[in-house]
């Protein structure tokens, strides 16, 4: 499968669906074979390829077109984009060989989210889930999430009047993960200064959108919400967001 992907990158012999399927097959074996990580991240350049394919596909999608009933067949490009996000959503959390190319992937995810949030809710939600999983990964730099536009994309969801429990839960965990990492002090003087500066940037971003106290409020209620949510208790998580 590595050879198939590598050959396509040189000769472009596969359709977009076939190329995505090859990646999906390879990535599904990632969890059982750590040696694949070096191949996936640095030799086949997963982040670069995923970004390029998604951007190419999304240029062919009419994001403003609304679904006309359940029977209307989705465009091929929409289906392939959904499949890419199934892979991205699952694999941003465990990957350890992190590099700056992923910032570009974050930017693409943020752009797709904005384009899809009106008429393609499933894709939009997968974007948020992907960014949530990236924030869980300790090898992902917080400033990469900030520079890639991931923070902006997630913040835009908080003010949506149709915010549902599932997405509210993902947003909550996204900011809690970032906040926990920003709270950990570094021993090195230079690293500690960088942490403080990054923390200031994140809170400035929250302040711009009117959410400067939101991260603090998340810490106070997160355990309670997580227990209630996991038990299936009827609870609208978005009601607990603090809007300053």
PDB file of C-alpha atoms in Angstrom:
ATOM      1  CA  UNK A   1       0.000   0.000   0.000  1.00  0.00           C
ATOM      2  CA  UNK A   2       2.916   2.332   0.703  1.00  0.00           C
ATOM      3  CA  UNK A   3       4.237   1.653  -2.792  1.00  0.00           C
ATOM      4  CA  UNK A   4       0.796   2.339  -4.333  1.00  0.00           C
ATOM      5  CA  UNK A   5       0.545   5.715  -2.596  1.00  0.00           C
ATOM      6  CA  UNK A   6       4.139   6.568  -3.436  1.00  0.00           C
ATOM      7  CA  UNK A   7       3.626   5.652  -7.096  1.00  0.00           C
ATOM      8  CA  UNK A   8       0.499   7.805  -7.312  1.00  0.00           C
ATOM      9  CA  UNK A   9       2.343  10.796  -5.842  1.00  0.00           C
ATOM     10  CA  UNK A  10       4.833  10.547  -8.704  1.00  0.00           C
ATOM     11  CA  UNK A  11       2.533   9.556 -11.587  1.00  0.00           C
ATOM     12  CA  UNK A  12      -1.040  10.549 -10.530  1.00  0.00           C
ATOM     13  CA  UNK A  13      -2.501   7.278 -11.748  1.00  0.00           C
ATOM     14  CA  UNK A  14      -5.378   6.996  -9.230  1.00  0.00           C
ATOM     15  CA  UNK A  15      -8.742   8.710  -8.991  1.00  0.00           C
ATOM     16  CA  UNK A  16      -9.338  10.872  -5.912  1.00  0.00           C
ATOM     17  CA  UNK A  17     -11.600   8.188  -4.438  1.00  0.00           C
ATOM     18  CA  UNK A  18      -9.047   5.428  -5.031  1.00  0.00           C
ATOM     19  CA  UNK A  19      -6.239   7.557  -3.561  1.00  0.00           C
ATOM     20  CA  UNK A  20      -8.294   8.314  -0.456  1.00  0.00           C
ATOM     21  CA  UNK A  21      -9.183   4.623  -0.112  1.00  0.00           C
ATOM     22  CA  UNK A  22      -5.501   3.687  -0.227  1.00  0.00           C
ATOM     23  CA  UNK A  23      -4.764   6.127   2.608  1.00  0.00           C
ATOM     24  CA  UNK A  24      -7.749   4.881   4.602  1.00  0.00           C
ATOM     25  CA  UNK A  25      -6.535   1.293   4.279  1.00  0.00           C
ATOM     26  CA  UNK A  26      -3.016   2.235   5.383  1.00  0.00           C
ATOM     27  CA  UNK A  27      -4.117   4.452   8.272  1.00  0.00           C
ATOM     28  CA  UNK A  28      -6.442   1.773   9.653  1.00  0.00           C
ATOM     29  CA  UNK A  29      -3.324  -0.344  10.296  1.00  0.00           C
ATOM     30  CA  UNK A  30      -1.486   2.479  12.035  1.00  0.00           C
ATOM     31  CA  UNK A  31      -2.773   1.521  15.494  1.00  0.00           C
ATOM     32  CA  UNK A  32      -1.381  -2.018  15.208  1.00  0.00           C
ATOM     33  CA  UNK A  33       2.025  -1.117  13.764  1.00  0.00           C
ATOM     34  CA  UNK A  34       3.978   1.809  15.212  1.00  0.00           C
ATOM     35  CA  UNK A  35       6.653   1.430  12.537  1.00  0.00           C
ATOM     36  CA  UNK A  36       4.157   2.827  10.026  1.00  0.00           C
ATOM     37  CA  UNK A  37       4.244   6.238  11.709  1.00  0.00           C
ATOM     38  CA  UNK A  38       7.584   7.236  10.218  1.00  0.00           C
ATOM     39  CA  UNK A  39       6.363   6.174   6.774  1.00  0.00           C
ATOM     40  CA  UNK A  40       2.993   7.919   7.119  1.00  0.00           C
ATOM     41  CA  UNK A  41       4.252  11.219   8.544  1.00  0.00           C
ATOM     42  CA  UNK A  42       7.650  11.758   6.961  1.00  0.00           C
ATOM     43  CA  UNK A  43       7.902   9.610   3.822  1.00  0.00           C
ATOM     44  CA  UNK A  44       4.357   9.710   2.453  1.00  0.00           C
ATOM     45  CA  UNK A  45       3.631  13.134   4.045  1.00  0.00           C
ATOM     46  CA  UNK A  46       0.089  12.479   5.245  1.00  0.00           C
ATOM     47  CA  UNK A  47      -0.627  16.058   6.405  1.00  0.00           C
ATOM     48  CA  UNK A  48       0.541  17.576   3.122  1.00  0.00           C
ATOM     49  CA  UNK A  49      -1.391  15.110   0.985  1.00  0.00           C
ATOM     50  CA  UNK A  50      -4.581  15.330   3.038  1.00  0.00           C
ATOM     51  CA  UNK A  51      -4.522  19.126   2.833  1.00  0.00           C
ATOM     52  CA  UNK A  52      -3.897  19.163  -0.914  1.00  0.00           C
ATOM     53  CA  UNK A  53      -6.642  16.637  -1.636  1.00  0.00           C
ATOM     54  CA  UNK A  54      -9.200  18.352   0.606  1.00  0.00           C
ATOM     55  CA  UNK A  55      -8.517  21.769  -0.900  1.00  0.00           C
ATOM     56  CA  UNK A  56      -8.782  20.354  -4.412  1.00  0.00           C
ATOM     57  CA  UNK A  57     -12.058  18.591  -3.649  1.00  0.00           C
ATOM     58  CA  UNK A  58     -13.649  21.519  -1.847  1.00  0.00           C
ATOM     59  CA  UNK A  59     -13.093  23.803  -4.828  1.00  0.00           C
ATOM     60  CA  UNK A  60     -15.487  21.514  -6.735  1.00  0.00           C
ATOM     61  CA  UNK A  61     -18.240  21.560  -4.083  1.00  0.00           C
ATOM     62  CA  UNK A  62     -21.161  23.975  -4.137  1.00  0.00           C
ATOM     63  CA  UNK A  63     -21.242  24.631  -0.388  1.00  0.00           C
ATOM     64  CA  UNK A  64     -24.259  26.946  -0.673  1.00  0.00           C
ATOM     65  CA  UNK A  65     -26.470  24.317  -2.261  1.00  0.00           C
ATOM     66  CA  UNK A  66     -28.983  22.924   0.204  1.00  0.00           C
ATOM     67  CA  UNK A  67     -30.045  19.296   0.263  1.00  0.00           C
ATOM     68  CA  UNK A  68     -33.297  18.759  -1.587  1.00  0.00           C
ATOM     69  CA  UNK A  69     -34.741  15.855   0.367  1.00  0.00           C
ATOM     70  CA  UNK A  70     -33.143  12.584   1.391  1.00  0.00           C
ATOM     71  CA  UNK A  71     -33.135  11.061  -2.072  1.00  0.00           C
ATOM     72  CA  UNK A  72     -30.774  13.567  -3.685  1.00  0.00           C
ATOM     73  CA  UNK A  73     -27.472  11.894  -4.365  1.00  0.00           C
ATOM     74  CA  UNK A  74     -24.489  13.624  -2.826  1.00  0.00           C
ATOM     75  CA  UNK A  75     -21.750  14.818  -5.108  1.00  0.00           C
ATOM     76  CA  UNK A  76     -18.781  12.473  -5.372  1.00  0.00           C
ATOM     77  CA  UNK A  77     -16.490  15.193  -4.007  1.00  0.00           C
ATOM     78  CA  UNK A  78     -18.626  15.524  -0.868  1.00  0.00           C
ATOM     79  CA  UNK A  79     -18.422  11.792  -0.206  1.00  0.00           C
ATOM     80  CA  UNK A  80     -14.644  11.732  -0.651  1.00  0.00           C
ATOM     81  CA  UNK A  81     -14.205  14.754   1.659  1.00  0.00           C
ATOM     82  CA  UNK A  82     -16.274  12.967   4.313  1.00  0.00           C
ATOM     83  CA  UNK A  83     -14.024   9.936   4.010  1.00  0.00           C
ATOM     84  CA  UNK A  84     -10.896  12.067   4.373  1.00  0.00           C
ATOM     85  CA  UNK A  85     -12.294  13.545   7.569  1.00  0.00           C
ATOM     86  CA  UNK A  86     -13.084  10.096   8.939  1.00  0.00           C
ATOM     87  CA  UNK A  87      -9.366   9.335   8.666  1.00  0.00           C
ATOM     88  CA  UNK A  88      -8.216  12.733   9.957  1.00  0.00           C
ATOM     89  CA  UNK A  89     -10.613  12.693  12.904  1.00  0.00           C
ATOM     90  CA  UNK A  90      -9.312   9.341  14.140  1.00  0.00           C
ATOM     91  CA  UNK A  91      -5.616   9.838  13.507  1.00  0.00           C
ATOM     92  CA  UNK A  92      -4.780  13.352  14.740  1.00  0.00           C
ATOM     93  CA  UNK A  93      -4.934  12.182  18.339  1.00  0.00           C
ATOM     94  CA  UNK A  94      -2.303   9.383  18.442  1.00  0.00           C
ATOM     95  CA  UNK A  95       0.298  10.552  15.896  1.00  0.00           C
ATOM     96  CA  UNK A  96       3.629  11.472  17.532  1.00  0.00           C
ATOM     97  CA  UNK A  97       5.835  12.525  14.619  1.00  0.00           C
ATOM     98  CA  UNK A  98       4.528  16.058  14.591  1.00  0.00           C
ATOM     99  CA  UNK A  99       5.758  18.665  12.132  1.00  0.00           C
ATOM    100  CA  UNK A 100       4.842  22.161  10.986  1.00  0.00           C
ATOM    101  CA  UNK A 101       3.066  20.866   7.875  1.00  0.00           C
ATOM    102  CA  UNK A 102       0.088  20.121  10.104  1.00  0.00           C
ATOM    103  CA  UNK A 103      -0.494  23.876  10.557  1.00  0.00           C
ATOM    104  CA  UNK A 104      -1.530  24.003   6.910  1.00  0.00           C
ATOM    105  CA  UNK A 105      -3.878  21.069   7.482  1.00  0.00           C
ATOM    106  CA  UNK A 106      -5.472  22.932  10.401  1.00  0.00           C
ATOM    107  CA  UNK A 107      -6.013  25.949   8.161  1.00  0.00           C
ATOM    108  CA  UNK A 108      -7.774  23.765   5.596  1.00  0.00           C
ATOM    109  CA  UNK A 109      -9.948  22.163   8.279  1.00  0.00           C
ATOM    110  CA  UNK A 110     -10.949  25.610   9.556  1.00  0.00           C
ATOM    111  CA  UNK A 111     -11.829  26.770   6.010  1.00  0.00           C
ATOM    112  CA  UNK A 112     -13.896  23.644   5.297  1.00  0.00           C
ATOM    113  CA  UNK A 113     -15.722  24.065   8.597  1.00  0.00           C
ATOM    114  CA  UNK A 114     -16.757  27.620   7.719  1.00  0.00           C
ATOM    115  CA  UNK A 115     -17.876  26.600   4.234  1.00  0.00           C
ATOM    116  CA  UNK A 116     -19.805  23.532   5.413  1.00  0.00           C
ATOM    117  CA  UNK A 117     -21.510  24.705   8.605  1.00  0.00           C
ATOM    118  CA  UNK A 118     -24.709  25.923   6.925  1.00  0.00           C
ATOM    119  CA  UNK A 119     -25.611  23.066   4.572  1.00  0.00           C
ATOM    120  CA  UNK A 120     -23.205  20.215   5.348  1.00  0.00           C
ATOM    121  CA  UNK A 121     -23.495  19.749   9.114  1.00  0.00           C
ATOM    122  CA  UNK A 122     -21.880  16.312   9.116  1.00  0.00           C
ATOM    123  CA  UNK A 123     -18.676  17.614   7.534  1.00  0.00           C
ATOM    124  CA  UNK A 124     -18.684  20.673   9.779  1.00  0.00           C
ATOM    125  CA  UNK A 125     -18.978  18.495  12.881  1.00  0.00           C
ATOM    126  CA  UNK A 126     -16.168  16.234  11.698  1.00  0.00           C
ATOM    127  CA  UNK A 127     -13.967  19.329  11.388  1.00  0.00           C
ATOM    128  CA  UNK A 128     -14.611  20.213  15.037  1.00  0.00           C
ATOM    129  CA  UNK A 129     -14.019  16.610  16.135  1.00  0.00           C
ATOM    130  CA  UNK A 130     -10.716  16.564  14.232  1.00  0.00           C
ATOM    131  CA  UNK A 131      -9.534  19.749  15.935  1.00  0.00           C
ATOM    132  CA  UNK A 132     -10.647  18.421  19.332  1.00  0.00           C
ATOM    133  CA  UNK A 133      -8.553  15.298  18.781  1.00  0.00           C
ATOM    134  CA  UNK A 134      -5.559  17.382  17.737  1.00  0.00           C
ATOM    135  CA  UNK A 135      -5.825  19.371  20.976  1.00  0.00           C
ATOM    136  CA  UNK A 136      -5.707  16.092  22.919  1.00  0.00           C
ATOM    137  CA  UNK A 137      -2.381  15.163  21.325  1.00  0.00           C
ATOM    138  CA  UNK A 138       0.491  16.244  23.584  1.00  0.00           C
ATOM    139  CA  UNK A 139       2.837  16.349  20.595  1.00  0.00           C
ATOM    140  CA  UNK A 140       0.752  19.049  18.918  1.00  0.00           C
ATOM    141  CA  UNK A 141       1.981  22.523  19.777  1.00  0.00           C
ATOM    142  CA  UNK A 142      -0.675  24.872  21.115  1.00  0.00           C
ATOM    143  CA  UNK A 143       0.714  27.731  19.039  1.00  0.00           C
ATOM    144  CA  UNK A 144       0.239  25.551  15.934  1.00  0.00           C
ATOM    145  CA  UNK A 145      -3.459  25.271  16.782  1.00  0.00           C
ATOM    146  CA  UNK A 146      -3.584  29.033  17.229  1.00  0.00           C
ATOM    147  CA  UNK A 147      -1.669  29.875  14.036  1.00  0.00           C
ATOM    148  CA  UNK A 148      -3.590  27.334  11.982  1.00  0.00           C
ATOM    149  CA  UNK A 149      -6.911  29.019  12.792  1.00  0.00           C
ATOM    150  CA  UNK A 150      -8.191  26.066  14.836  1.00  0.00           C
ATOM    151  CA  UNK A 151      -9.035  28.210  17.872  1.00  0.00           C
ATOM    152  CA  UNK A 152     -11.033  30.641  15.722  1.00  0.00           C
ATOM    153  CA  UNK A 153     -12.956  27.812  14.042  1.00  0.00           C
ATOM    154  CA  UNK A 154     -13.962  26.255  17.362  1.00  0.00           C
ATOM    155  CA  UNK A 155     -14.906  29.607  18.899  1.00  0.00           C
ATOM    156  CA  UNK A 156     -17.261  30.338  16.013  1.00  0.00           C
ATOM    157  CA  UNK A 157     -19.357  27.352  17.034  1.00  0.00           C
ATOM    158  CA  UNK A 158     -20.067  28.571  20.541  1.00  0.00           C
ATOM    159  CA  UNK A 159     -22.263  31.398  19.297  1.00  0.00           C
ATOM    160  CA  UNK A 160     -24.320  29.174  16.979  1.00  0.00           C
ATOM    161  CA  UNK A 161     -28.008  29.157  18.068  1.00  0.00           C
ATOM    162  CA  UNK A 162     -28.311  25.537  16.892  1.00  0.00           C
ATOM    163  CA  UNK A 163     -25.354  24.268  18.955  1.00  0.00           C
ATOM    164  CA  UNK A 164     -26.128  20.670  19.919  1.00  0.00           C
ATOM    165  CA  UNK A 165     -24.946  18.589  22.872  1.00  0.00           C
ATOM    166  CA  UNK A 166     -22.475  16.533  20.867  1.00  0.00           C
ATOM    167  CA  UNK A 167     -20.596  19.516  19.456  1.00  0.00           C
ATOM    168  CA  UNK A 168     -20.809  21.457  22.726  1.00  0.00           C
ATOM    169  CA  UNK A 169     -19.094  18.515  24.411  1.00  0.00           C
ATOM    170  CA  UNK A 170     -16.311  18.504  21.786  1.00  0.00           C
ATOM    171  CA  UNK A 171     -15.795  22.276  22.142  1.00  0.00           C
ATOM    172  CA  UNK A 172     -15.679  21.952  25.918  1.00  0.00           C
ATOM    173  CA  UNK A 173     -12.991  19.247  25.777  1.00  0.00           C
ATOM    174  CA  UNK A 174     -11.041  21.188  23.162  1.00  0.00           C
ATOM    175  CA  UNK A 175     -10.574  24.222  25.385  1.00  0.00           C
ATOM    176  CA  UNK A 176     -10.067  22.196  28.561  1.00  0.00           C
ATOM    177  CA  UNK A 177      -7.205  20.300  26.893  1.00  0.00           C
ATOM    178  CA  UNK A 178      -5.564  23.519  25.720  1.00  0.00           C
ATOM    179  CA  UNK A 179      -6.045  25.132  29.121  1.00  0.00           C
ATOM    180  CA  UNK A 180      -4.498  22.196  30.994  1.00  0.00           C
ATOM    181  CA  UNK A 181      -1.424  22.345  28.807  1.00  0.00           C
ATOM    182  CA  UNK A 182      -1.047  26.104  29.213  1.00  0.00           C
ATOM    183  CA  UNK A 183      -1.197  25.765  33.011  1.00  0.00           C
ATOM    184  CA  UNK A 184       1.823  23.449  33.222  1.00  0.00           C
ATOM    185  CA  UNK A 185       4.908  25.495  34.044  1.00  0.00           C
ATOM    186  CA  UNK A 186       8.215  24.765  32.323  1.00  0.00           C
ATOM    187  CA  UNK A 187      11.524  24.467  34.117  1.00  0.00           C
ATOM    188  CA  UNK A 188      13.526  26.296  31.449  1.00  0.00           C
ATOM    189  CA  UNK A 189      13.349  30.070  31.702  1.00  0.00           C
ATOM    190  CA  UNK A 190      12.999  30.565  27.951  1.00  0.00           C
ATOM    191  CA  UNK A 191      10.296  27.878  27.627  1.00  0.00           C
ATOM    192  CA  UNK A 192       8.387  29.356  30.566  1.00  0.00           C
ATOM    193  CA  UNK A 193       8.400  32.787  28.912  1.00  0.00           C
ATOM    194  CA  UNK A 194       7.096  31.223  25.700  1.00  0.00           C
ATOM    195  CA  UNK A 195       4.321  29.469  27.641  1.00  0.00           C
ATOM    196  CA  UNK A 196       3.232  32.720  29.279  1.00  0.00           C
ATOM    197  CA  UNK A 197       3.254  34.544  25.941  1.00  0.00           C
ATOM    198  CA  UNK A 198       1.236  31.777  24.298  1.00  0.00           C
ATOM    199  CA  UNK A 199      -1.236  31.763  27.177  1.00  0.00           C
ATOM    200  CA  UNK A 200      -1.689  35.508  26.738  1.00  0.00           C
ATOM    201  CA  UNK A 201      -2.362  35.064  22.997  1.00  0.00           C
ATOM    202  CA  UNK A 202      -5.003  32.392  23.632  1.00  0.00           C
ATOM    203  CA  UNK A 203      -6.780  34.499  26.241  1.00  0.00           C
ATOM    204  CA  UNK A 204      -6.575  37.562  23.992  1.00  0.00           C
ATOM    205  CA  UNK A 205      -8.301  35.540  21.294  1.00  0.00           C
ATOM    206  CA  UNK A 206     -11.025  34.536  23.752  1.00  0.00           C
ATOM    207  CA  UNK A 207     -11.384  38.138  24.872  1.00  0.00           C
ATOM    208  CA  UNK A 208     -11.865  39.314  21.284  1.00  0.00           C
ATOM    209  CA  UNK A 209     -14.876  37.008  21.004  1.00  0.00           C
ATOM    210  CA  UNK A 210     -16.222  37.811  24.491  1.00  0.00           C
ATOM    211  CA  UNK A 211     -15.155  34.556  26.113  1.00  0.00           C
ATOM    212  CA  UNK A 212     -12.243  35.621  28.298  1.00  0.00           C
ATOM    213  CA  UNK A 213     -13.633  33.840  31.403  1.00  0.00           C
ATOM    214  CA  UNK A 214     -14.843  30.760  29.590  1.00  0.00           C
ATOM    215  CA  UNK A 215     -11.764  28.545  30.061  1.00  0.00           C
ATOM    216  CA  UNK A 216     -11.827  29.191  33.812  1.00  0.00           C
ATOM    217  CA  UNK A 217     -15.495  28.253  34.016  1.00  0.00           C
ATOM    218  CA  UNK A 218     -14.840  25.008  32.122  1.00  0.00           C
ATOM    219  CA  UNK A 219     -12.479  23.763  34.841  1.00  0.00           C
ATOM    220  CA  UNK A 220     -15.108  24.262  37.542  1.00  0.00           C
ATOM    221  CA  UNK A 221     -17.850  22.244  35.841  1.00  0.00           C
ATOM    222  CA  UNK A 222     -16.040  19.807  33.562  1.00  0.00           C
ATOM    223  CA  UNK A 223     -16.077  16.771  35.884  1.00  0.00           C
ATOM    224  CA  UNK A 224     -19.758  17.301  36.672  1.00  0.00           C
ATOM    225  CA  UNK A 225     -20.694  17.635  33.008  1.00  0.00           C
ATOM    226  CA  UNK A 226     -18.616  14.638  31.976  1.00  0.00           C
ATOM    227  CA  UNK A 227     -20.293  12.384  34.537  1.00  0.00           C
ATOM    228  CA  UNK A 228     -23.772  13.573  33.622  1.00  0.00           C
ATOM    229  CA  UNK A 229     -23.101  13.264  29.909  1.00  0.00           C
ATOM    230  CA  UNK A 230     -21.560   9.784  30.109  1.00  0.00           C
ATOM    231  CA  UNK A 231     -24.524   8.549  32.157  1.00  0.00           C
ATOM    232  CA  UNK A 232     -26.894   9.717  29.464  1.00  0.00           C
ATOM    233  CA  UNK A 233     -28.616  12.256  31.701  1.00  0.00           C
ATOM    234  CA  UNK A 234     -30.730  14.774  29.827  1.00  0.00           C
ATOM    235  CA  UNK A 235     -28.509  17.805  29.834  1.00  0.00           C
ATOM    236  CA  UNK A 236     -27.893  20.618  27.386  1.00  0.00           C
ATOM    237  CA  UNK A 237     -24.162  21.171  27.787  1.00  0.00           C
ATOM    238  CA  UNK A 238     -24.204  24.425  25.836  1.00  0.00           C
ATOM    239  CA  UNK A 239     -26.285  25.962  28.653  1.00  0.00           C
ATOM    240  CA  UNK A 240     -23.158  25.822  30.805  1.00  0.00           C
ATOM    241  CA  UNK A 241     -21.019  27.976  28.541  1.00  0.00           C
ATOM    242  CA  UNK A 242     -20.220  31.283  30.182  1.00  0.00           C
ATOM    243  CA  UNK A 243     -20.804  34.144  27.775  1.00  0.00           C
ATOM    244  CA  UNK A 244     -19.181  37.305  29.100  1.00  0.00           C
TER     245      UNK A 244
END
